[in-house]
mmCIF file of C-alpha atoms in Angstrom:
data_model
loop_
_atom_site.group_PDB
_atom_site.id
_atom_site.type_symbol
_atom_site.label_atom_id
_atom_site.label_comp_id
_atom_site.label_asym_id
_atom_site.label_seq_id
_atom_site.Cartn_x
_atom_site.Cartn_y
_atom_site.Cartn_z
ATOM 1 C CA UNK A 157 21.594 -43.252 21.248
ATOM 2 C CA UNK A 158 24.315 -45.906 22.773
ATOM 3 C CA UNK A 159 21.795 -47.982 23.902
ATOM 4 C CA UNK A 160 19.041 -47.295 21.178
ATOM 5 C CA UNK A 161 16.179 -49.539 20.618
ATOM 6 C CA UNK A 162 15.817 -50.474 17.000
ATOM 7 C CA UNK A 163 12.236 -51.981 16.083
ATOM 8 C CA UNK A 164 11.784 -54.130 12.840
ATOM 9 C CA UNK A 165 8.764 -55.134 10.756
ATOM 10 C CA UNK A 166 7.322 -56.603 7.677
ATOM 11 C CA UNK A 167 7.943 -59.843 5.970
ATOM 12 C CA UNK A 168 8.978 -62.575 8.498
ATOM 13 C CA UNK A 169 9.155 -65.813 6.775
ATOM 14 C CA UNK A 170 10.593 -69.058 7.567
ATOM 15 C CA UNK A 171 13.321 -69.804 4.543
ATOM 16 C CA UNK A 172 14.392 -73.730 3.759
ATOM 17 C CA UNK A 173 17.091 -74.231 2.024
ATOM 18 C CA UNK A 174 17.231 -77.194 -0.654
ATOM 19 C CA UNK A 175 20.490 -78.354 -1.834
ATOM 20 C CA UNK A 176 20.424 -81.458 -4.049
ATOM 21 C CA UNK A 177 16.683 -82.674 -3.609
ATOM 22 C CA UNK A 178 17.126 -82.691 0.386
ATOM 23 C CA UNK A 179 15.951 -79.498 2.856
ATOM 24 C CA UNK A 180 18.698 -78.380 4.912
ATOM 25 C CA UNK A 181 18.515 -75.615 7.336
ATOM 26 C CA UNK A 182 15.570 -73.458 8.036
ATOM 27 C CA UNK A 183 15.581 -70.511 8.964
ATOM 28 C CA UNK A 184 13.772 -67.353 10.564
ATOM 29 C CA UNK A 185 13.970 -65.000 7.401
ATOM 30 C CA UNK A 186 12.506 -62.169 5.360
ATOM 31 C CA UNK A 187 13.770 -58.513 4.830
ATOM 32 C CA UNK A 188 12.225 -57.584 8.158
ATOM 33 C CA UNK A 189 13.413 -60.737 10.631
ATOM 34 C CA UNK A 190 16.769 -60.644 8.802
ATOM 35 C CA UNK A 191 17.644 -57.266 8.992
ATOM 36 C CA UNK A 192 16.591 -57.345 13.164
ATOM 37 C CA UNK A 193 18.999 -60.435 13.356
ATOM 38 C CA UNK A 194 21.614 -58.986 11.576
ATOM 39 C CA UNK A 195 21.466 -56.092 13.845
ATOM 40 C CA UNK A 196 21.697 -58.048 17.048
ATOM 41 C CA UNK A 197 24.821 -60.045 14.925
ATOM 42 C CA UNK A 198 27.172 -56.638 14.288
ATOM 43 C CA UNK A 199 26.663 -55.922 17.874
ATOM 44 C CA UNK A 200 23.316 -53.340 17.828
ATOM 45 C CA UNK A 201 22.575 -53.903 21.589
ATOM 46 C CA UNK A 202 18.270 -53.643 21.717
ATOM 47 C CA UNK A 203 16.543 -54.884 18.792
ATOM 48 C CA UNK A 204 12.875 -56.263 18.431
ATOM 49 C CA UNK A 205 10.547 -57.691 15.691
ATOM 50 C CA UNK A 206 7.116 -57.061 15.379
ATOM 51 C CA UNK A 207 5.367 -59.520 13.698
ATOM 52 C CA UNK A 208 2.372 -61.704 13.303
ATOM 53 C CA UNK A 209 2.950 -65.193 12.178
ATOM 54 C CA UNK A 210 0.738 -68.439 12.908
ATOM 55 C CA UNK A 211 0.597 -70.420 15.939
ATOM 56 C CA UNK A 212 1.997 -73.635 13.683
ATOM 57 C CA UNK A 213 5.551 -74.928 13.398
ATOM 58 C CA UNK A 214 6.934 -71.820 11.340
ATOM 59 C CA UNK A 215 6.133 -69.072 13.615
ATOM 60 C CA UNK A 216 7.301 -71.113 16.330
ATOM 61 C CA UNK A 217 10.313 -71.570 14.743
ATOM 62 C CA UNK A 218 10.447 -67.864 13.788
ATOM 63 C CA UNK A 219 10.081 -67.042 17.563
ATOM 64 C CA UNK A 220 12.893 -69.167 18.918
ATOM 65 C CA UNK A 221 15.565 -68.414 16.206
ATOM 66 C CA UNK A 222 15.003 -64.812 16.798
ATOM 67 C CA UNK A 223 15.483 -65.140 20.356
ATOM 68 C CA UNK A 224 18.586 -67.082 20.320
ATOM 69 C CA UNK A 225 19.782 -64.589 18.010
ATOM 70 C CA UNK A 226 19.599 -62.086 21.052
ATOM 71 C CA UNK A 227 16.357 -59.852 19.280
ATOM 72 C CA UNK A 228 13.412 -59.549 21.579
ATOM 73 C CA UNK A 229 10.289 -61.267 20.458
ATOM 74 C CA UNK A 230 7.870 -59.661 22.817
ATOM 75 C CA UNK A 231 6.281 -58.335 19.914
ATOM 76 C CA UNK A 232 6.132 -61.443 17.669
ATOM 77 C CA UNK A 233 2.385 -62.355 17.919
ATOM 78 C CA UNK A 234 1.521 -66.033 17.295
ATOM 79 C CA UNK A 235 -1.927 -66.047 15.814
ATOM 80 C CA UNK A 236 -3.729 -68.899 15.385
ATOM 81 C CA UNK A 237 -5.898 -67.515 12.629
ATOM 82 C CA UNK A 238 -2.560 -66.822 10.547
ATOM 83 C CA UNK A 239 -0.633 -69.253 8.591
ATOM 84 C CA UNK A 240 3.001 -68.593 8.565
ATOM 85 C CA UNK A 241 5.254 -68.051 5.010
ATOM 86 C CA UNK A 242 7.587 -70.182 4.128
ATOM 87 C CA UNK A 243 9.985 -69.724 1.286
ATOM 88 C CA UNK A 244 11.974 -72.560 -0.201
ATOM 89 C CA UNK A 245 15.388 -71.920 -1.504
ATOM 90 C CA UNK A 246 16.728 -74.227 -4.093
ATOM 91 C CA UNK A 247 20.410 -74.329 -4.194
ATOM 92 C CA UNK A 248 21.502 -74.230 -7.596
ATOM 93 C CA UNK A 249 25.390 -74.894 -7.704
ATOM 94 C CA UNK A 250 25.696 -71.617 -10.300
ATOM 95 C CA UNK A 251 26.457 -68.004 -8.833
ATOM 96 C CA UNK A 252 23.491 -66.435 -10.058
ATOM 97 C CA UNK A 253 20.541 -65.120 -8.553
ATOM 98 C CA UNK A 254 18.582 -67.698 -6.002
ATOM 99 C CA UNK A 255 15.676 -69.600 -7.687
ATOM 100 C CA UNK A 256 12.736 -69.797 -4.924
ATOM 101 C CA UNK A 257 9.633 -71.935 -5.004
ATOM 102 C CA UNK A 258 6.265 -70.352 -3.521
ATOM 103 C CA UNK A 259 4.885 -73.654 -3.327
ATOM 104 C CA UNK A 260 5.897 -76.674 -1.429
ATOM 105 C CA UNK A 261 6.996 -79.544 -3.628
ATOM 106 C CA UNK A 262 5.651 -82.154 -0.880
ATOM 107 C CA UNK A 263 2.413 -80.878 -0.057
ATOM 108 C CA UNK A 264 1.380 -78.508 -2.865
ATOM 109 C CA UNK A 265 0.666 -76.017 -0.170
ATOM 110 C CA UNK A 266 1.236 -72.054 -1.456
ATOM 111 C CA UNK A 267 3.000 -69.896 1.001
ATOM 112 C CA UNK A 268 0.494 -67.854 3.006
ATOM 113 C CA UNK A 269 0.405 -63.891 2.098
ATOM 114 C CA UNK A 270 2.019 -61.674 4.377
ATOM 115 C CA UNK A 271 -0.564 -60.227 7.255
ATOM 116 C CA UNK A 272 0.633 -57.112 8.639
ATOM 117 C CA UNK A 273 1.259 -56.144 12.707
ATOM 118 C CA UNK A 274 -2.353 -54.772 14.063
ATOM 119 C CA UNK A 275 -3.151 -51.287 15.621
ATOM 120 C CA UNK A 276 -3.324 -52.422 18.618
ATOM 121 C CA UNK A 277 -0.042 -53.923 18.043
ATOM 122 C CA UNK A 278 1.496 -50.606 17.349
ATOM 123 C CA UNK A 279 0.430 -49.512 20.911
ATOM 124 C CA UNK A 280 2.561 -51.806 22.504
ATOM 125 C CA UNK A 281 5.708 -51.267 20.376
ATOM 126 C CA UNK A 282 5.931 -47.497 20.429
ATOM 127 C CA UNK A 283 5.583 -47.797 24.522
ATOM 128 C CA UNK A 284 8.218 -46.463 24.685
ATOM 129 C CA UNK A 285 9.009 -45.096 21.373
ATOM 130 C CA UNK A 286 12.059 -46.468 19.679
ATOM 131 C CA UNK A 287 15.124 -44.599 18.541
ATOM 132 C CA UNK A 288 15.122 -46.457 14.929
ATOM 133 C CA UNK A 289 12.063 -48.013 13.229
ATOM 134 C CA UNK A 290 12.579 -50.078 9.890
ATOM 135 C CA UNK A 291 9.865 -51.701 7.753
ATOM 136 C CA UNK A 292 9.396 -52.915 3.920
ATOM 137 C CA UNK A 293 5.462 -53.324 3.785
ATOM 138 C CA UNK A 294 3.365 -50.233 4.475
ATOM 139 C CA UNK A 295 0.647 -50.789 6.877
ATOM 140 C CA UNK A 296 -1.966 -48.725 9.323
ATOM 141 C CA UNK A 297 -0.134 -49.878 11.995
ATOM 142 C CA UNK A 298 3.478 -49.217 10.437
ATOM 143 C CA UNK A 299 2.825 -46.204 9.553
ATOM 144 C CA UNK A 300 1.442 -45.091 13.190
ATOM 145 C CA UNK A 301 5.054 -46.420 14.747
ATOM 146 C CA UNK A 302 6.657 -44.843 12.322
ATOM 147 C CA UNK A 303 4.913 -41.140 12.644
ATOM 148 C CA UNK A 304 5.601 -41.554 16.468
ATOM 149 C CA UNK A 305 9.293 -42.316 16.055
ATOM 150 C CA UNK A 306 10.033 -39.340 13.622
ATOM 151 C CA UNK A 307 7.943 -37.001 15.862
ATOM 152 C CA UNK A 308 10.694 -38.094 18.719
ATOM 153 C CA UNK A 309 13.288 -37.116 16.489
ATOM 154 C CA UNK A 310 14.201 -40.729 15.406
ATOM 155 C CA UNK A 311 15.509 -42.643 12.276
ATOM 156 C CA UNK A 312 12.951 -44.356 10.166
ATOM 157 C CA UNK A 313 13.710 -46.425 7.283
ATOM 158 C CA UNK A 314 11.324 -47.615 4.740
ATOM 159 C CA UNK A 315 12.332 -49.979 2.133
ATOM 160 C CA UNK A 316 9.322 -51.231 0.101
ATOM 161 C CA UNK A 317 9.298 -54.587 -1.904
ATOM 162 C CA UNK A 318 6.536 -54.004 -3.466
ATOM 163 C CA UNK A 319 3.566 -50.969 -4.676
ATOM 164 C CA UNK A 320 1.172 -52.903 -2.042
ATOM 165 C CA UNK A 321 -1.668 -50.183 -1.290
ATOM 166 C CA UNK A 322 0.142 -47.246 -3.322
ATOM 167 C CA UNK A 323 -1.631 -44.594 -0.997
ATOM 168 C CA UNK A 324 0.072 -46.448 2.448
ATOM 169 C CA UNK A 325 3.234 -46.624 0.402
ATOM 170 C CA UNK A 326 3.347 -43.004 -0.808
ATOM 171 C CA UNK A 327 2.251 -42.130 2.827
ATOM 172 C CA UNK A 328 5.321 -44.260 4.505
ATOM 173 C CA UNK A 329 8.041 -42.601 1.657
ATOM 174 C CA UNK A 330 6.747 -38.744 3.115
ATOM 175 C CA UNK A 331 7.192 -40.237 6.651
ATOM 176 C CA UNK A 332 10.753 -41.753 6.238
ATOM 177 C CA UNK A 333 14.271 -40.557 6.806
ATOM 178 C CA UNK A 334 15.604 -42.784 4.348
ATOM 179 C CA UNK A 335 14.065 -44.782 1.211
ATOM 180 C CA UNK A 336 15.920 -47.844 -0.139
ATOM 181 C CA UNK A 337 14.237 -49.561 -3.356
ATOM 182 C CA UNK A 338 15.683 -52.087 -5.655
ATOM 183 C CA UNK A 339 16.220 -51.428 -9.242
ATOM 184 C CA UNK A 340 14.972 -54.438 -10.192
ATOM 185 C CA UNK A 341 11.923 -53.781 -8.614
ATOM 186 C CA UNK A 342 10.005 -52.210 -11.576
ATOM 187 C CA UNK A 343 9.653 -48.430 -12.239
ATOM 188 C CA UNK A 344 6.367 -47.680 -9.868
ATOM 189 C CA UNK A 345 8.696 -47.784 -6.888
ATOM 190 C CA UNK A 346 11.400 -45.957 -8.363
ATOM 191 C CA UNK A 347 9.124 -43.534 -8.606
ATOM 192 C CA UNK A 348 8.375 -43.289 -5.276
ATOM 193 C CA UNK A 349 11.665 -41.514 -5.405
ATOM 194 C CA UNK A 350 10.152 -38.304 -7.168
ATOM 195 C CA UNK A 351 8.428 -37.191 -4.053
ATOM 196 C CA UNK A 352 10.250 -37.126 -1.149
ATOM 197 C CA UNK A 353 10.732 -35.015 1.719
ATOM 198 C CA UNK A 354 13.637 -32.575 2.004
ATOM 199 C CA UNK A 355 16.372 -34.171 3.628
ATOM 200 C CA UNK A 356 15.457 -37.415 2.870
ATOM 201 C CA UNK A 357 18.398 -39.938 2.122
ATOM 202 C CA UNK A 358 17.139 -42.057 -0.976
ATOM 203 C CA UNK A 359 19.240 -45.066 -2.427
ATOM 204 C CA UNK A 360 18.584 -47.011 -5.446
ATOM 205 C CA UNK A 361 20.363 -50.118 -5.139
ATOM 206 C CA UNK A 362 21.505 -52.197 -8.440
ATOM 207 C CA UNK A 363 23.200 -55.618 -7.030
ATOM 208 C CA UNK A 364 26.407 -55.955 -8.660
ATOM 209 C CA UNK A 365 26.075 -52.761 -10.497
ATOM 210 C CA UNK A 366 26.485 -51.060 -6.510
ATOM 211 C CA UNK A 367 24.027 -48.589 -5.472
ATOM 212 C CA UNK A 368 22.994 -44.751 -6.177
ATOM 213 C CA UNK A 369 21.707 -42.258 -3.553
ATOM 214 C CA UNK A 370 21.183 -38.430 -2.706
ATOM 215 C CA UNK A 371 19.509 -36.867 -0.590
ATOM 216 C CA UNK A 372 15.898 -35.980 -1.942
ATOM 217 C CA UNK A 373 16.301 -32.970 -4.618
ATOM 218 C CA UNK A 374 19.737 -33.277 -5.093
ATOM 219 C CA UNK A 375 21.945 -34.858 -7.602
ATOM 220 C CA UNK A 376 22.851 -38.771 -7.354
ATOM 221 C CA UNK A 377 25.846 -40.589 -6.833
ATOM 222 C CA UNK A 378 26.925 -43.561 -7.425
ATOM 223 C CA UNK A 379 28.888 -46.319 -5.515
ATOM 224 C CA UNK A 380 30.396 -49.013 -6.876
ATOM 225 C CA UNK A 381 29.909 -52.354 -5.751
ATOM 226 C CA UNK A 382 32.544 -54.118 -3.928
ATOM 227 C CA UNK A 383 34.286 -57.513 -5.694
ATOM 228 C CA UNK A 384 32.954 -60.873 -4.286
ATOM 229 C CA UNK A 385 33.766 -64.936 -5.334
ATOM 230 C CA UNK A 386 29.648 -65.040 -5.414
ATOM 231 C CA UNK A 387 27.809 -68.156 -4.953
ATOM 232 C CA UNK A 388 24.495 -66.865 -3.381
ATOM 233 C CA UNK A 389 22.842 -63.627 -3.520
ATOM 234 C CA UNK A 390 20.416 -64.369 -1.361
ATOM 235 C CA UNK A 391 20.011 -61.817 1.783
ATOM 236 C CA UNK A 392 22.620 -59.177 0.075
ATOM 237 C CA UNK A 393 20.289 -56.300 0.027
ATOM 238 C CA UNK A 394 19.382 -56.973 3.546
ATOM 239 C CA UNK A 395 23.001 -56.802 4.251
ATOM 240 C CA UNK A 396 23.094 -53.468 2.936
ATOM 241 C CA UNK A 397 20.150 -52.310 5.087
ATOM 242 C CA UNK A 398 21.816 -53.853 8.096
ATOM 243 C CA UNK A 399 25.114 -52.427 7.654
ATOM 244 C CA UNK A 400 23.696 -49.012 7.191
ATOM 245 C CA UNK A 401 21.808 -48.612 10.044
ATOM 246 C CA UNK A 402 24.204 -50.327 12.564
ATOM 247 C CA UNK A 403 25.731 -47.326 14.512
ATOM 248 C CA UNK A 404 23.851 -44.462 12.731
ATOM 249 C CA UNK A 405 22.088 -41.964 14.608
ATOM 250 C CA UNK A 406 20.125 -38.456 13.868
ATOM 251 C CA UNK A 407 23.370 -36.627 13.666
ATOM 252 C CA UNK A 408 25.434 -38.879 11.099
ATOM 253 C CA UNK A 409 22.270 -38.678 9.249
ATOM 254 C CA UNK A 410 22.748 -34.904 8.484
ATOM 255 C CA UNK A 411 26.127 -35.694 7.360
ATOM 256 C CA UNK A 412 26.805 -36.648 3.742
ATOM 257 C CA UNK A 413 30.620 -38.513 4.739
ATOM 258 C CA UNK A 414 29.097 -40.188 7.610
ATOM 259 C CA UNK A 415 25.552 -41.645 5.460
ATOM 260 C CA UNK A 416 28.658 -42.579 2.538
ATOM 261 C CA UNK A 417 30.641 -44.349 4.983
ATOM 262 C CA UNK A 418 28.031 -46.095 6.778
ATOM 263 C CA UNK A 419 26.727 -47.724 2.815
ATOM 264 C CA UNK A 420 30.077 -48.626 2.351
ATOM 265 C CA UNK A 421 30.073 -50.994 5.667
ATOM 266 C CA UNK A 422 26.686 -52.256 4.097
ATOM 267 C CA UNK A 423 27.989 -52.526 1.036
ATOM 268 C CA UNK A 424 30.803 -54.832 2.024
ATOM 269 C CA UNK A 425 28.693 -56.890 4.264
ATOM 270 C CA UNK A 426 26.359 -57.791 1.347
ATOM 271 C CA UNK A 427 29.409 -58.626 -1.155
ATOM 272 C CA UNK A 428 31.132 -60.940 1.778
ATOM 273 C CA UNK A 429 27.371 -62.261 2.658
ATOM 274 C CA UNK A 430 27.413 -63.192 -1.248
ATOM 275 C CA UNK A 431 30.281 -65.885 -0.423
ATOM 276 C CA UNK A 432 28.055 -68.021 1.329
ATOM 277 C CA UNK A 433 24.625 -70.136 0.664
ATOM 278 C CA UNK A 434 21.570 -68.666 2.324
ATOM 279 C CA UNK A 435 20.686 -65.460 3.539
ATOM 280 C CA UNK A 436 22.057 -66.153 7.295
ATOM 281 C CA UNK A 437 25.197 -68.360 5.399
ATOM 282 C CA UNK A 438 27.670 -65.117 6.524
ATOM 283 C CA UNK A 439 26.836 -65.252 10.222
ATOM 284 C CA UNK A 440 27.355 -68.987 10.809
ATOM 285 C CA UNK A 441 30.853 -68.760 8.327
ATOM 286 C CA UNK A 442 34.088 -69.316 10.753
ATOM 287 C CA UNK A 443 34.465 -65.962 12.381
ATOM 288 C CA UNK A 444 38.032 -65.659 10.935
ATOM 289 C CA UNK A 445 37.240 -66.141 7.547
ATOM 290 C CA UNK A 446 34.893 -63.470 7.725
ATOM 291 C CA UNK A 447 37.125 -61.079 9.529
ATOM 292 C CA UNK A 448 39.718 -61.546 7.064
ATOM 293 C CA UNK A 449 37.287 -60.600 4.023
ATOM 294 C CA UNK A 450 35.914 -57.500 5.783
ATOM 295 C CA UNK A 451 39.457 -56.233 6.756
ATOM 296 C CA UNK A 452 39.947 -56.693 2.961
ATOM 297 C CA UNK A 453 37.222 -54.231 2.535
ATOM 298 C CA UNK A 454 38.663 -52.329 5.671
ATOM 299 C CA UNK A 455 35.626 -53.112 7.891
ATOM 300 C CA UNK A 456 36.485 -54.118 11.390
ATOM 301 C CA UNK A 457 33.791 -55.815 13.685
ATOM 302 C CA UNK A 458 33.446 -54.447 16.974
ATOM 303 C CA UNK A 459 33.971 -56.354 20.369
ATOM 304 C CA UNK A 460 30.373 -55.959 21.325
ATOM 305 C CA UNK A 461 29.195 -58.148 18.708
ATOM 306 C CA UNK A 462 26.656 -60.416 19.630
ATOM 307 C CA UNK A 463 27.362 -64.334 19.601
ATOM 308 C CA UNK A 464 27.678 -66.510 16.745
ATOM 309 C CA UNK A 465 24.371 -66.990 15.788
ATOM 310 C CA UNK A 466 23.513 -71.045 15.329
ATOM 311 C CA UNK A 467 21.577 -71.919 12.397
ATOM 312 C CA UNK A 468 19.281 -75.087 12.810
ATOM 313 C CA UNK A 469 19.366 -78.309 10.661
ATOM 314 C CA UNK A 470 15.809 -78.382 9.222
ATOM 315 C CA UNK A 471 13.630 -80.336 11.302
ATOM 316 C CA UNK A 472 9.781 -80.288 11.597
ATOM 317 C CA UNK A 473 7.287 -81.057 14.267
ATOM 318 C CA UNK A 474 6.007 -84.899 13.995
ATOM 319 C CA UNK A 475 2.647 -83.489 12.142
ATOM 320 C CA UNK A 476 4.244 -81.234 10.140
ATOM 321 C CA UNK A 477 5.488 -81.308 6.316
ATOM 322 C CA UNK A 478 9.295 -82.047 6.372
ATOM 323 C CA UNK A 479 9.733 -79.272 3.892
ATOM 324 C CA UNK A 480 7.382 -76.748 4.681
ATOM 325 C CA UNK A 481 6.600 -77.113 8.132
ATOM 326 C CA UNK A 482 2.892 -76.585 7.174
ATOM 327 C CA UNK A 483 0.842 -78.355 10.462
ATOM 328 C CA UNK A 484 0.142 -82.135 8.620
ATOM 329 C CA UNK A 485 0.763 -85.384 8.164
ATOM 330 C CA UNK A 486 2.131 -85.811 5.096
ATOM 331 C CA UNK A 487 3.810 -88.597 2.824
ATOM 332 C CA UNK A 488 6.917 -87.112 1.440
ATOM 333 C CA UNK A 489 7.186 -87.039 -2.499
ATOM 334 C CA UNK A 490 10.419 -87.745 -2.463
ATOM 335 C CA UNK A 491 11.596 -88.210 -6.420
ATOM 336 C CA UNK A 492 9.843 -84.999 -6.872
ATOM 337 C CA UNK A 493 11.717 -83.215 -4.076
ATOM 338 C CA UNK A 494 14.795 -84.805 -5.467
ATOM 339 C CA UNK A 495 13.765 -83.103 -8.965
ATOM 340 C CA UNK A 496 13.579 -79.802 -7.704
ATOM 341 C CA UNK A 497 17.393 -79.829 -7.148
ATOM 342 C CA UNK A 498 18.450 -80.071 -10.787
#
């Protein structure tokens, strides 16, 4: 699988960081887009994002930035009938959980809902069939891709954020080689791990308390979190997932030692990512600093790692809100914007 194709689909948004009342960087974000971009940064050679976003400034930003990151964008559909979700992260200056806004403080527009890819999308994605598939939202199209990847002998990872449509989510768990849930997401999600197929790798992440993992039906094993000078935990879970998947093969998945090594790689990346602001802060930090911190955990990035990901400063089209990029002309309520950073 040296030249494997990894396809990611699920929650894809624009992340806007607001610091001291001012919009700073805007990045393609959301779990699926973050994992795709992270994998390219780590050196996975062929990664694609399948997404259905709006034909609007935010949707165009997602496509252009993922392309710049080296991710294939051939499966990103800009749908004129869809509004792209935008998530606003407020920097509080305290080493705590990130604070998010789902309503723009300027134009007062609520963030759009996630829209899954279509069955037609799934057909395009599976021609040919990917070697690895990651998804975090269960949909009819995502399940079809998962089914085909598993039947072809590939790896499928499912990381549900919500229970969603329970029948689809339960089916996704049965199709997955790996399932990861956050302990903070509620009992209904954790209960999904009671019904996995034989041999499935199951992971319960618990932030700064580490993680537990097992093969379905076996005992749980705890892995302590690595030390971090945390300033921002946003995106740490996505780095854990990315580190796990990077370089993983079907043969590795059969070995408990290999799975534990892959999880350790993910935990190291997650710990270091918390030392930078924003879900993509690690990719824009000085390389020497990142290498030094990772080497302290015994992790060395290969020479095939993709180019440094350039984070764009926040900008908007002339007829777009200057914070959430909604396609309309808005007069900024600057006093309210300044207040949210306090």
